mmCIF file of C-alpha atoms and ligand atoms in Angstrom:
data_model
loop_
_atom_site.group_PDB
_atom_site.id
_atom_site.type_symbol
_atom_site.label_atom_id
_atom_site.label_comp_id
_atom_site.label_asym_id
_atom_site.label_seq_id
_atom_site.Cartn_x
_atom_site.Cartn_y
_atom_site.Cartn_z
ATOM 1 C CA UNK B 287 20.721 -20.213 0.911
ATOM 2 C CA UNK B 288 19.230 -16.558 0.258
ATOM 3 C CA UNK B 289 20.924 -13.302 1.110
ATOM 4 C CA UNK B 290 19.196 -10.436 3.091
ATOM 5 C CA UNK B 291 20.598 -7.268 3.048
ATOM 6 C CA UNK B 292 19.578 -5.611 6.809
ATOM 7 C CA UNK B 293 17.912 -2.770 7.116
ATOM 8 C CA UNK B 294 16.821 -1.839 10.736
ATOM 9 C CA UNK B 295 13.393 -0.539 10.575
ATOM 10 C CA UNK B 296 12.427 -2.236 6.835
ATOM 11 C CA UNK B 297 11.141 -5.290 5.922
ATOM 12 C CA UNK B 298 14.282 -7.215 6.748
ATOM 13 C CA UNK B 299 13.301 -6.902 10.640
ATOM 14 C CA UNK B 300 10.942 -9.736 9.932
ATOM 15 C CA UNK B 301 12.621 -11.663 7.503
ATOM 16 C CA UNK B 302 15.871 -12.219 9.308
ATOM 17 C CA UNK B 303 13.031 -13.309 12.162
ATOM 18 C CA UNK B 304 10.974 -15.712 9.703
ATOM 19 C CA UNK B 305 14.386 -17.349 8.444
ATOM 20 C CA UNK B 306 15.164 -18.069 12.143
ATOM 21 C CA UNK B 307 11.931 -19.345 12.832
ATOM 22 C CA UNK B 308 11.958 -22.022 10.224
ATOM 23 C CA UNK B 309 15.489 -22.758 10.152
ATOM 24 C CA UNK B 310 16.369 -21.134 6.246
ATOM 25 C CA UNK B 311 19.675 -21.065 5.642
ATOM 26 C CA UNK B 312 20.119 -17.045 4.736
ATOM 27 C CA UNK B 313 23.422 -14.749 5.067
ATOM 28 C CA UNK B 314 23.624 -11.320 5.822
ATOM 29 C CA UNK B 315 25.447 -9.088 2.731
ATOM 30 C CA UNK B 316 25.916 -5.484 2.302
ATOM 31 C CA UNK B 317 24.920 -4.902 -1.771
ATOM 32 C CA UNK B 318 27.094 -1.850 -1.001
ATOM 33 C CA UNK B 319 30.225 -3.499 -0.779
ATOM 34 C CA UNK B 320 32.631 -3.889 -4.477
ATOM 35 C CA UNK B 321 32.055 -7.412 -4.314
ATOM 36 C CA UNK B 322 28.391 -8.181 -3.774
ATOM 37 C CA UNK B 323 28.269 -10.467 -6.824
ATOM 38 C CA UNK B 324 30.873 -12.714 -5.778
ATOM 39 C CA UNK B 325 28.813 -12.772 -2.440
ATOM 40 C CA UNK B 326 25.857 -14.163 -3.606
ATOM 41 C CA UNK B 327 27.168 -16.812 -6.324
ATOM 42 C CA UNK B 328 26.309 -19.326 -3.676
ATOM 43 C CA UNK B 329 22.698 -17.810 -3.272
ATOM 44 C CA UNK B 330 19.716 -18.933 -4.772
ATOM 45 C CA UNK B 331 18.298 -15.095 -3.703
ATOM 46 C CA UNK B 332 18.602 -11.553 -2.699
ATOM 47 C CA UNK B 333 16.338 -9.973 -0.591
ATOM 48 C CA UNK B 334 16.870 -6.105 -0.096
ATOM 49 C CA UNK B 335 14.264 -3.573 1.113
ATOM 50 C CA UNK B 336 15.771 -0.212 -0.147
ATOM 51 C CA UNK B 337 14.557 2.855 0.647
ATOM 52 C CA UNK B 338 13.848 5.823 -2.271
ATOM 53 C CA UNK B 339 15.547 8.576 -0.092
ATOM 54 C CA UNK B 340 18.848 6.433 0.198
ATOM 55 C CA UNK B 341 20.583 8.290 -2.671
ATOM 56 C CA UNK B 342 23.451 5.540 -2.940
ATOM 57 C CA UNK B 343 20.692 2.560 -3.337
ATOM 58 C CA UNK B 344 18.948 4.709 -5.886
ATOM 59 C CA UNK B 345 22.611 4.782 -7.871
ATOM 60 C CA UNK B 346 22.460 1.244 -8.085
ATOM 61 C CA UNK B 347 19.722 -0.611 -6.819
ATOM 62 C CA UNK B 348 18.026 -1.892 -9.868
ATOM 63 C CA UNK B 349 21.211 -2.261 -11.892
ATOM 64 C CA UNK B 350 22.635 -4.845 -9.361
ATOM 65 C CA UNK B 351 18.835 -6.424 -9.681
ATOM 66 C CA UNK B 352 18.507 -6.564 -13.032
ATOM 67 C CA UNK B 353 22.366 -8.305 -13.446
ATOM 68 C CA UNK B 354 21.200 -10.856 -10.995
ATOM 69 C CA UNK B 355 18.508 -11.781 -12.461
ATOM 70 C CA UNK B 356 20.156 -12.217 -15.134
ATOM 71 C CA UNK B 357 22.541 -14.969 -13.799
ATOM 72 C CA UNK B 358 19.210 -16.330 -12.660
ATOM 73 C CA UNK B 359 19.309 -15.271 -8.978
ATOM 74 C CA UNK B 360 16.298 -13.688 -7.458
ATOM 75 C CA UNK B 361 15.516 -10.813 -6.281
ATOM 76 C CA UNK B 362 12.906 -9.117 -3.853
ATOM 77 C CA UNK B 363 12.287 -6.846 -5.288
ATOM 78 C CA UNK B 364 12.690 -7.802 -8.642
ATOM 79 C CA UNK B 365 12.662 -5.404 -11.981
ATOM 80 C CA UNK B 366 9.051 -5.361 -12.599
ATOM 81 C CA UNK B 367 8.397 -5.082 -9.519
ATOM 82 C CA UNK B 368 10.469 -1.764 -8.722
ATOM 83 C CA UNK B 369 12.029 -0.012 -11.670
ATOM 84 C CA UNK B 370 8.967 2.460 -11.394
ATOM 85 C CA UNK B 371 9.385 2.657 -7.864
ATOM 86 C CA UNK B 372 9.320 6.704 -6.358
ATOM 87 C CA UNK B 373 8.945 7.496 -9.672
ATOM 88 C CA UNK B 374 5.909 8.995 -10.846
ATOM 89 C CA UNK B 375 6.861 9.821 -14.286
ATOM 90 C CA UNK B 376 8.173 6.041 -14.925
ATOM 91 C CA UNK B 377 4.312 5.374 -13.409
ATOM 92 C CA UNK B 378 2.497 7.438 -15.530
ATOM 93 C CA UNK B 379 3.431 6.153 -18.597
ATOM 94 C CA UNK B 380 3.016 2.673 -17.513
ATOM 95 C CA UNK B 381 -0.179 3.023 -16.409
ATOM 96 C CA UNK B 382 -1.294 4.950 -19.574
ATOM 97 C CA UNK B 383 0.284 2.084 -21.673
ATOM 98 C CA UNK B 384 -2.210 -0.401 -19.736
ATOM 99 C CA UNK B 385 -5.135 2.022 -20.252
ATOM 100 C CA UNK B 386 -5.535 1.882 -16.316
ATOM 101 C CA UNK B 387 -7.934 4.377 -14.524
ATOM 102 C CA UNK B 388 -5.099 6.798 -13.671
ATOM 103 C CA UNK B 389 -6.197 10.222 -12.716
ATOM 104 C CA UNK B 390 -5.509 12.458 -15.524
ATOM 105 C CA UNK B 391 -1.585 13.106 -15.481
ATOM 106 C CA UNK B 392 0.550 15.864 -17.676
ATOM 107 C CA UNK B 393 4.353 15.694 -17.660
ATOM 108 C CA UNK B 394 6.540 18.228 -19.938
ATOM 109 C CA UNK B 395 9.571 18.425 -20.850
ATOM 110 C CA UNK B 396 9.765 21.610 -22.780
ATOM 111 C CA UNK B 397 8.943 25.200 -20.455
ATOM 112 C CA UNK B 398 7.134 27.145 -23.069
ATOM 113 C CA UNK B 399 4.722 24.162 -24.026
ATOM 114 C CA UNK B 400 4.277 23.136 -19.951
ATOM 115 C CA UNK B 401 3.276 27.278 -20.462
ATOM 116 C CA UNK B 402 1.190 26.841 -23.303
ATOM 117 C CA UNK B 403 -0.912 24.270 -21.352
ATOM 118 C CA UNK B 404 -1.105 26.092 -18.057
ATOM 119 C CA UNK B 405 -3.148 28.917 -20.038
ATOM 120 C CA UNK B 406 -5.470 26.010 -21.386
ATOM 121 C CA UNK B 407 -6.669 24.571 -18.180
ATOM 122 C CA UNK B 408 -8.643 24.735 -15.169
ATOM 123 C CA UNK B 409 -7.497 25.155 -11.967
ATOM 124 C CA UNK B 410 -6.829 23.706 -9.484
ATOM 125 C CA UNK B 411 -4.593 21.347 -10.497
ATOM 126 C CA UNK B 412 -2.310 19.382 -8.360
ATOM 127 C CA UNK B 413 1.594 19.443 -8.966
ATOM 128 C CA UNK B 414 4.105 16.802 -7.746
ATOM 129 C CA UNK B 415 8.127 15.875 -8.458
ATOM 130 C CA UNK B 416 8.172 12.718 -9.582
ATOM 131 C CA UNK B 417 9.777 11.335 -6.306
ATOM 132 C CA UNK B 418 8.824 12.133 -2.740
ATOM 133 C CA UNK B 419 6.327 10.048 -0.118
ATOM 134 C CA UNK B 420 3.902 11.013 2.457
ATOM 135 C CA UNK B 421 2.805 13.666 0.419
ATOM 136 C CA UNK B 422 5.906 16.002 1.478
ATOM 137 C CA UNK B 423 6.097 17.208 -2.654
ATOM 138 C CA UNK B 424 2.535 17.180 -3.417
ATOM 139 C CA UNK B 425 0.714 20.500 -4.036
ATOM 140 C CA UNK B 426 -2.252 22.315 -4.905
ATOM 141 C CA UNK B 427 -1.815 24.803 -7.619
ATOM 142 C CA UNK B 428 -4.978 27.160 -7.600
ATOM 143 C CA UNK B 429 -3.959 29.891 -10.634
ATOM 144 C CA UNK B 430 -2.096 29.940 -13.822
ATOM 145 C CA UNK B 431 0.484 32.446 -12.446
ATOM 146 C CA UNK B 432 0.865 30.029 -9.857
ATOM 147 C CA UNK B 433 1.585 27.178 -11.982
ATOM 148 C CA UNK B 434 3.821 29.370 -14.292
ATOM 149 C CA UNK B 435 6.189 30.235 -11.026
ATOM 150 C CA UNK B 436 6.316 26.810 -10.436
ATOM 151 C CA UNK B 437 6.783 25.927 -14.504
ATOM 152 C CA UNK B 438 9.828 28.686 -14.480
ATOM 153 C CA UNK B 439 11.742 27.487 -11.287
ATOM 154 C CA UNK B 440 11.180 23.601 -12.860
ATOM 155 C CA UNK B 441 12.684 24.765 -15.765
ATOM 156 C CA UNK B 442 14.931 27.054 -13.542
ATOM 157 C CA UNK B 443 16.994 26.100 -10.564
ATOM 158 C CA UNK B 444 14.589 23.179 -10.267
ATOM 159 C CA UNK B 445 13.434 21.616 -6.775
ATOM 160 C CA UNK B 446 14.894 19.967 -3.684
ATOM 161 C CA UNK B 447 13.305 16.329 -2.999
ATOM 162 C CA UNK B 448 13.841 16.827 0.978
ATOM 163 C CA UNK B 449 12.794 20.302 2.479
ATOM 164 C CA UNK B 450 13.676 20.684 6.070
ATOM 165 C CA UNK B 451 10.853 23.903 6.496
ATOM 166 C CA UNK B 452 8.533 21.139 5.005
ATOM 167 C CA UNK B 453 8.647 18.284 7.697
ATOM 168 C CA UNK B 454 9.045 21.048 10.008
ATOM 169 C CA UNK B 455 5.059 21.888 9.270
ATOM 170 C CA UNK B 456 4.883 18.098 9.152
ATOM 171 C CA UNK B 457 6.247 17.594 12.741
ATOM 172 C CA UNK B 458 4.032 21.133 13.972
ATOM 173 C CA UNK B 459 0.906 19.718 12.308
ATOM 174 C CA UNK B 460 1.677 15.743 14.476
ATOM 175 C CA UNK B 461 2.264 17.920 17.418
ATOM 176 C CA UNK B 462 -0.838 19.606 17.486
ATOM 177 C CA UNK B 463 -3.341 16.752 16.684
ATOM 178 C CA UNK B 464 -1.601 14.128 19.419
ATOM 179 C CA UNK B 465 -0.114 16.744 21.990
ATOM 180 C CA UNK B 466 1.869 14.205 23.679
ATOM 181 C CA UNK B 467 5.522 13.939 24.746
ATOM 182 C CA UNK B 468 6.361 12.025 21.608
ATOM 183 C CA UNK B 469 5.467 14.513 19.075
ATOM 184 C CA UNK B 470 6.442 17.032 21.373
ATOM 185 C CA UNK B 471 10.031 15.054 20.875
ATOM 186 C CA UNK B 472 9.490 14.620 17.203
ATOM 187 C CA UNK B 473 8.824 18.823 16.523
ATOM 188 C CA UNK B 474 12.058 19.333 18.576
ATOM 189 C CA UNK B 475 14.296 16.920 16.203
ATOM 190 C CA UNK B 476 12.675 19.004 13.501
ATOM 191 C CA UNK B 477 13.576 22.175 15.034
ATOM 192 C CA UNK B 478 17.098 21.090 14.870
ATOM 193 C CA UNK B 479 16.626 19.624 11.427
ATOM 194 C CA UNK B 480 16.495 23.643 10.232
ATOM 195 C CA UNK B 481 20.069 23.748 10.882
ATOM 196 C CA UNK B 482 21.583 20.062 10.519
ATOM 197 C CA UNK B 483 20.301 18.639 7.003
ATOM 198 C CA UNK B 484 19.713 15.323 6.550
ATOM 199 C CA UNK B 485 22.111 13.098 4.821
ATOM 200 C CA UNK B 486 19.273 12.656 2.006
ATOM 201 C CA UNK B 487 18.954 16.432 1.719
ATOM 202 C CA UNK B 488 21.967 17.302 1.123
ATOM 203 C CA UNK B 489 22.538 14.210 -1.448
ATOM 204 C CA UNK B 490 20.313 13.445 -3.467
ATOM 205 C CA UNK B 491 20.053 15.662 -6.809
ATOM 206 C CA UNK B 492 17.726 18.936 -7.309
ATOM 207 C CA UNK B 493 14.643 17.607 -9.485
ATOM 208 C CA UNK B 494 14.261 20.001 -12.643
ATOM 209 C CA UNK B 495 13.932 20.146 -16.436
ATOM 210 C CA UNK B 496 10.448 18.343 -16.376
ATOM 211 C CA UNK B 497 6.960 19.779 -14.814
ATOM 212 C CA UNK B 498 4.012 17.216 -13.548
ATOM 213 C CA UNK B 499 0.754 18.245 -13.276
ATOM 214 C CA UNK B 500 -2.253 16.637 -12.193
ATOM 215 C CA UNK B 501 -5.983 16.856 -12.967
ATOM 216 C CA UNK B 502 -7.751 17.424 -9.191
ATOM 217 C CA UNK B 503 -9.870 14.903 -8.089
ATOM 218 C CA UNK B 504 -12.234 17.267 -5.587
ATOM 219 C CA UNK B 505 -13.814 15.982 -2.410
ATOM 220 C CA UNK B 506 -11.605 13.216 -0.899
ATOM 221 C CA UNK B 507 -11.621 13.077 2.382
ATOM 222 C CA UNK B 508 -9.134 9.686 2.440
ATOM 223 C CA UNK B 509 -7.339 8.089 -0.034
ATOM 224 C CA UNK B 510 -7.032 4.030 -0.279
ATOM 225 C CA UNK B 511 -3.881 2.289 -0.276
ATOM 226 C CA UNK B 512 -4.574 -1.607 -1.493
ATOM 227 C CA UNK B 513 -1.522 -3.460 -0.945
ATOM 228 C CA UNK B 514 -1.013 -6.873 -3.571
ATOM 229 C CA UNK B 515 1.240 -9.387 -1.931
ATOM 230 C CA UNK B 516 1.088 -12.828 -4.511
ATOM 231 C CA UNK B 517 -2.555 -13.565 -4.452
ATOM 232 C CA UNK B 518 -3.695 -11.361 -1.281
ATOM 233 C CA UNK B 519 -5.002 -8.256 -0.822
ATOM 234 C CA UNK B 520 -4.231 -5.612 2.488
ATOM 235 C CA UNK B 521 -5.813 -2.308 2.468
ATOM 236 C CA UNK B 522 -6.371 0.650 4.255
ATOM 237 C CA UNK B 523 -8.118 3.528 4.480
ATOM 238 C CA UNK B 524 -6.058 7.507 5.075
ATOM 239 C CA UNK B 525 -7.699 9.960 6.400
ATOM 240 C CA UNK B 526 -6.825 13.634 4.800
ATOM 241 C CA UNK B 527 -4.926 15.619 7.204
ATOM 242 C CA UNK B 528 -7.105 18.627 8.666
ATOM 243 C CA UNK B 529 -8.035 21.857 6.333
ATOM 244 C CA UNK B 530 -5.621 20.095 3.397
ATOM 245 C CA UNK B 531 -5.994 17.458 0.646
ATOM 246 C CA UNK B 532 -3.449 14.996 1.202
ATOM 247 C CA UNK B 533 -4.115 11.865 2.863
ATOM 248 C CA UNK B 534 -0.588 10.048 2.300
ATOM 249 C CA UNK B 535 1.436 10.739 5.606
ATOM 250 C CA UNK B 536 -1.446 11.919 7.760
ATOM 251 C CA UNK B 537 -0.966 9.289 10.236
ATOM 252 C CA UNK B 538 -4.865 8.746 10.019
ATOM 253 C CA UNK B 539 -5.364 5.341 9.627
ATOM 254 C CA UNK B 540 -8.674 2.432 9.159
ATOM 255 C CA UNK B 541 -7.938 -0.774 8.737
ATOM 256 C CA UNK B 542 -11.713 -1.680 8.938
ATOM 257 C CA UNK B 543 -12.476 -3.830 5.780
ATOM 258 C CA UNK B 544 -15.774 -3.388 5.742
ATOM 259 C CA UNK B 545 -14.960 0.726 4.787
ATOM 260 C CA UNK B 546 -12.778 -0.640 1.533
ATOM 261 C CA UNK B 547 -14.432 -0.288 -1.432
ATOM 262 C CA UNK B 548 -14.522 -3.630 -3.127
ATOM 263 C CA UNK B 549 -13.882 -2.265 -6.491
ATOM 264 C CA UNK B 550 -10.433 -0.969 -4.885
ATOM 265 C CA UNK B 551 -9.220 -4.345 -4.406
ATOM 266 C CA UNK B 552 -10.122 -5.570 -7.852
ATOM 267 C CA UNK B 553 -8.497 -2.817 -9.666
ATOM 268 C CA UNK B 554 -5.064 -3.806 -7.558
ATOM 269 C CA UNK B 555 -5.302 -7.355 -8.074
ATOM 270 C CA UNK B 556 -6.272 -6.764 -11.838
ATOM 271 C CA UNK B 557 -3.252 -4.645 -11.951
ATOM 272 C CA UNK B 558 -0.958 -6.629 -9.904
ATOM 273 C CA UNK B 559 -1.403 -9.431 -12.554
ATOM 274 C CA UNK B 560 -0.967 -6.947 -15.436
ATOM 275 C CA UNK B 561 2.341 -6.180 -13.950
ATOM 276 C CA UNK B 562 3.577 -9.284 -12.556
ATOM 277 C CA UNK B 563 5.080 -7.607 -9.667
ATOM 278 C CA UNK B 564 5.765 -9.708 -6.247
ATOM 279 C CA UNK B 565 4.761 -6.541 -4.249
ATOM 280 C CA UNK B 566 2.246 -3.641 -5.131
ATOM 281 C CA UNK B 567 1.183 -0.759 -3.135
ATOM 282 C CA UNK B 568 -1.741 1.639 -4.894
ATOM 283 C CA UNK B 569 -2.863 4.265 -3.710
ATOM 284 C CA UNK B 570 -6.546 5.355 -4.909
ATOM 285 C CA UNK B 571 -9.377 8.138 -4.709
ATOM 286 C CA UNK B 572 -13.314 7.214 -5.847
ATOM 287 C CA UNK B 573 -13.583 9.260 -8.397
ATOM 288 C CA UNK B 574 -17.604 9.048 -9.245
ATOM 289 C CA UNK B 575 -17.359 5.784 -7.565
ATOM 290 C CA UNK B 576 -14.491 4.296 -9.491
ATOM 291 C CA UNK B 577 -10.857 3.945 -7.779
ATOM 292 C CA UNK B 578 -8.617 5.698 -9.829
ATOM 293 C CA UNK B 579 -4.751 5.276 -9.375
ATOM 294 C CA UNK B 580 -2.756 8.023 -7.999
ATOM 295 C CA UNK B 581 0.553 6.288 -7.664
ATOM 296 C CA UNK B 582 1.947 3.131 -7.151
ATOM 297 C CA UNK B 583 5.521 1.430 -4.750
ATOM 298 C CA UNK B 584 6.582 -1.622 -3.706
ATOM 299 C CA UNK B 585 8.115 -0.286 -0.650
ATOM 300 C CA UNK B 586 6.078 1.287 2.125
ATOM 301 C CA UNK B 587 5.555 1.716 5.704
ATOM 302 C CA UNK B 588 3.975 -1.643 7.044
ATOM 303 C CA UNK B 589 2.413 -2.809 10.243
ATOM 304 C CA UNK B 590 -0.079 -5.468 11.245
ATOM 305 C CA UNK B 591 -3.459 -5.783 9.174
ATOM 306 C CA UNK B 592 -6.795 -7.393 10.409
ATOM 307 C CA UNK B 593 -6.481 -9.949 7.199
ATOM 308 C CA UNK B 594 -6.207 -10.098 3.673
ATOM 309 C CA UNK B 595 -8.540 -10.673 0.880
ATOM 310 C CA UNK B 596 -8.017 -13.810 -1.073
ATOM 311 C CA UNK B 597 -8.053 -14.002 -5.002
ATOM 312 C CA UNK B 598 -11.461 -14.625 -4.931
ATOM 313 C CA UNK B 599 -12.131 -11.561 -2.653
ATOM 314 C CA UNK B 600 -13.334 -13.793 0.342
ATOM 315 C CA UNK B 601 -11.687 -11.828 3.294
ATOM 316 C CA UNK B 602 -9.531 -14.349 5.261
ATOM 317 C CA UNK B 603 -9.468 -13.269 8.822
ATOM 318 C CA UNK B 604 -6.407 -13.024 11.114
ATOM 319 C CA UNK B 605 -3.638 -10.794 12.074
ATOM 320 C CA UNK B 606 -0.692 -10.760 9.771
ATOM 321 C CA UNK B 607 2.407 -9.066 8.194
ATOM 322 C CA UNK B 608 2.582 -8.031 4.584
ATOM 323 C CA UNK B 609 6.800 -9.055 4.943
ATOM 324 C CA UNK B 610 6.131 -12.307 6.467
ATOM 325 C CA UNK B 611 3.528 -13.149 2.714
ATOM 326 C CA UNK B 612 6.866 -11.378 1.062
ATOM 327 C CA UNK B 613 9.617 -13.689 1.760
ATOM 328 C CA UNK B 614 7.189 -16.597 1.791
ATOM 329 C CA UNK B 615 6.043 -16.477 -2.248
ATOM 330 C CA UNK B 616 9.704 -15.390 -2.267
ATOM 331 C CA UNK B 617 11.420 -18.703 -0.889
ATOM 332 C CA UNK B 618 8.340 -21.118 -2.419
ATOM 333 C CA UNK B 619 9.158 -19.526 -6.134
ATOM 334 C CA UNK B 620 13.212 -20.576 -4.977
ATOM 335 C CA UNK B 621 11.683 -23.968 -4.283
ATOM 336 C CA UNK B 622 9.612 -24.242 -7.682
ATOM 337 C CA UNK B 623 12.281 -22.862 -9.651
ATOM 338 C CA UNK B 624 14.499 -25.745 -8.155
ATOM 339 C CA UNK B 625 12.302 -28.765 -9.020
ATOM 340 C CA UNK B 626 11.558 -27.322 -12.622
ATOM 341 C CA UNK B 627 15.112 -27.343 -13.023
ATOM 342 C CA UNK B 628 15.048 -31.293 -11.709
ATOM 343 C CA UNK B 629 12.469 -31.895 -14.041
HETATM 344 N N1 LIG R 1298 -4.827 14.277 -8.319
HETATM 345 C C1 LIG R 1298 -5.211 14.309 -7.051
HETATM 346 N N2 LIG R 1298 -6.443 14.780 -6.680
HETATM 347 C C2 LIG R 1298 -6.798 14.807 -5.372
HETATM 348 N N3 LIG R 1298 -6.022 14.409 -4.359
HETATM 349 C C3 LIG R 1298 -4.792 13.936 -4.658
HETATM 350 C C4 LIG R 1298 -4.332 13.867 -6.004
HETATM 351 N N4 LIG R 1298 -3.086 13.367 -6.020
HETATM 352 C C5 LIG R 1298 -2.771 13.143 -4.726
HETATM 353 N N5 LIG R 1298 -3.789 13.471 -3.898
HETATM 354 C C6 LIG R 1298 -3.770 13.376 -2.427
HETATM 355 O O1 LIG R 1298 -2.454 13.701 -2.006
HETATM 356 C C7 LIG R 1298 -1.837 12.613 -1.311
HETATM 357 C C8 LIG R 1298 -0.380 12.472 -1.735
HETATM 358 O O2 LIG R 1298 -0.264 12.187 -3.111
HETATM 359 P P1 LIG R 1298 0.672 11.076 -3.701
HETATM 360 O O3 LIG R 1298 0.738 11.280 -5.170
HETATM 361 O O4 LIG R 1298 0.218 9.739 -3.237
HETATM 362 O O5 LIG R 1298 2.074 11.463 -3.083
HETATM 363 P P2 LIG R 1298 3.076 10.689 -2.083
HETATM 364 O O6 LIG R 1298 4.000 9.968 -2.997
HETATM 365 O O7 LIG R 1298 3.760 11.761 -1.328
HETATM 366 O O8 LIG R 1298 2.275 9.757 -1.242
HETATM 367 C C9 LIG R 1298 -2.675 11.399 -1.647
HETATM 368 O O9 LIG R 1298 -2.658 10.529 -0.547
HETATM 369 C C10 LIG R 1298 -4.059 11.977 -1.910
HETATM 370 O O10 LIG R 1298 -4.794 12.084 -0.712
HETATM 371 MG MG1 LIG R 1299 1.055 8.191 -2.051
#
């Protein structure tokens, strides 16, 4: 028996669907609830796709993992594979510690030597909070007294993760490249958004008392996201949105493998071994034709790929689901674990 905690919308859509399909025994828990170990002493697993902007998962999630695993249950996903997770500061010492091709990344702790730097360097430079997704607190920083303003408020009254005016360009910027009734929909929500926070907004805590820069990789117009599930490969290919930088969140999309770079896939399957994780996302810009790392999550918006690249990097051909490969290596390593034990 595993336990899935359900999450409209995640990856437990398809798992609750896959357990029906082939008859596993599973129960539905709520990790929130007092009691959640008691719950799953007669579980072999715990599957739970939590979200970074959920600010009571982020309270807790990995300390209920890591306890679990402990008692030897598993867990998707499991402490390698998400204590870095929305958490670019946690990636880019990692990263440095495996002498990966990350793109050159400062963090400080300290205003006046953050200062001391922005005097010493050349702009632009790009500046992110260590948490955040679809690029919503990503920036360009093009001068030092721009990067000192944002040095002072980091070391000041700091930064909110959510910012309503922000998805508000967001929603503007969907509106006017698909012009349909949908987006029209989605820029209305966001109009009322400026005066009814999100739950998220309002919880989670005001990031300050650190500064991350990055070095600017110039002339991207996409960024690649390689995601590692076991011994496959998914990518994609995200198009920068107009007049800006940023790819993540753009809602421009390839799937086309022949328009991955090769050397993408290798770096995430190198890596993905390096880190023993069950489920990698990296995202990547060629940077004088070599992929270097941006930023890394086990979490992410999925849909259905063309195929998957194989360990060997022979593309296997066929439509499939990145959650269905999840809870597969999740219920065979159950299985394995099992007969070990017989053993
Ligand atoms: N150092 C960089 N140089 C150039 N472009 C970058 C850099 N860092 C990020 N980007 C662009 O900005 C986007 C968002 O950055 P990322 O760090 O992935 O933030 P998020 O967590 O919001 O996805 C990326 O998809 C990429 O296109
Ligand atoms: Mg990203």
């Amino acid at each position: 028996m595993i336990a899935i905690h359900p999450r409209p919308g995640s990856f437990s859509d398809r798992w609750i669907q896959y357990c029906e399909e082939h008859t596993v025994p599973y129960k539905l828990v709520n990790c929130y609830d007092n009691d959640i170990i008691d719950q799953l002493r007669e579980c072999k697993g715990l599957m739970w796709h939590w979200a970074h902007h959920d600010h009571k998962a982020v309270l807790f999630a990995r300390q209920l993992t890591y306890s679990l695993e402990q008692a030897g249950i598993k867990v998707f996903p499991d402490s390698r594979t998400c204590w870095h997770f929305d958490d670019k500061v946690g990636q880019k010492y990692l990263l440095e510690s495996l002498a990966t091709p990350l793109v050159k990344t400062f963090v400080f702790y300290e205003k006046n030597t953050a200062l001391e730097w922005s005097r010493s360097v050349r702009y632009p430079v790009v500046n992110k909070l260590r948490g955040g997704a679809g690029s919503e607190n990503v920036k360009l920083v093009n001068s030092q007294s721009e990067a000192s303003r944002i040095i002072r408020r980091a070391f000041g009254k700091g930064y909110k993760q959510k910012r309503r005016r922000y998805f508000l360009r967001e929603r503007l910027w969907q509106f006017r490249r698909d012009r349909n009734f949908r987006s029209f929909l989605n820029l209305s929500k966001g109009l009322a958004r400026l005066v009814i926070p999100t739950e998220s907004e309002k919880q989670l805590p005001r990031e300050k008392n650190y500064v991350y820069f990055q070095e600017f990789i110039p002339g991207s117009s996409f960024d690649i996201r390689v995601v590692v599930v076991g011994k496959r490969a998914f990518a994609l290919k995200r198009g920068v949105r107009e007049g800006d930088f940023r790819a993540s969140g753009s809602g421009v999309k390839e799937y086309d493998p022949a328009r991955i770079p090769i050397e993408c896939v290798k770096t995430a399957f190198y890596l993905t071994t390096k880190l023993g994780g069950q489920s990698l996302a990296f995202d990547m810009i060629m940077c004088d034709n070599n992929a270097s790392i941006i930023e890394m999550s086990y979490a992410f918006v999925t849909t259905t790929f063309p195929g998957f690249w194989d360990e060997k990097l022979e593309w296997i051909s066929g439509e499939c689901r990145v959650e269905d490969f999840v809870i597969k290596d999740f219920l065979n390593e159950i299985k394995e674990k099992a007969c070990d034990a017989q053993k």
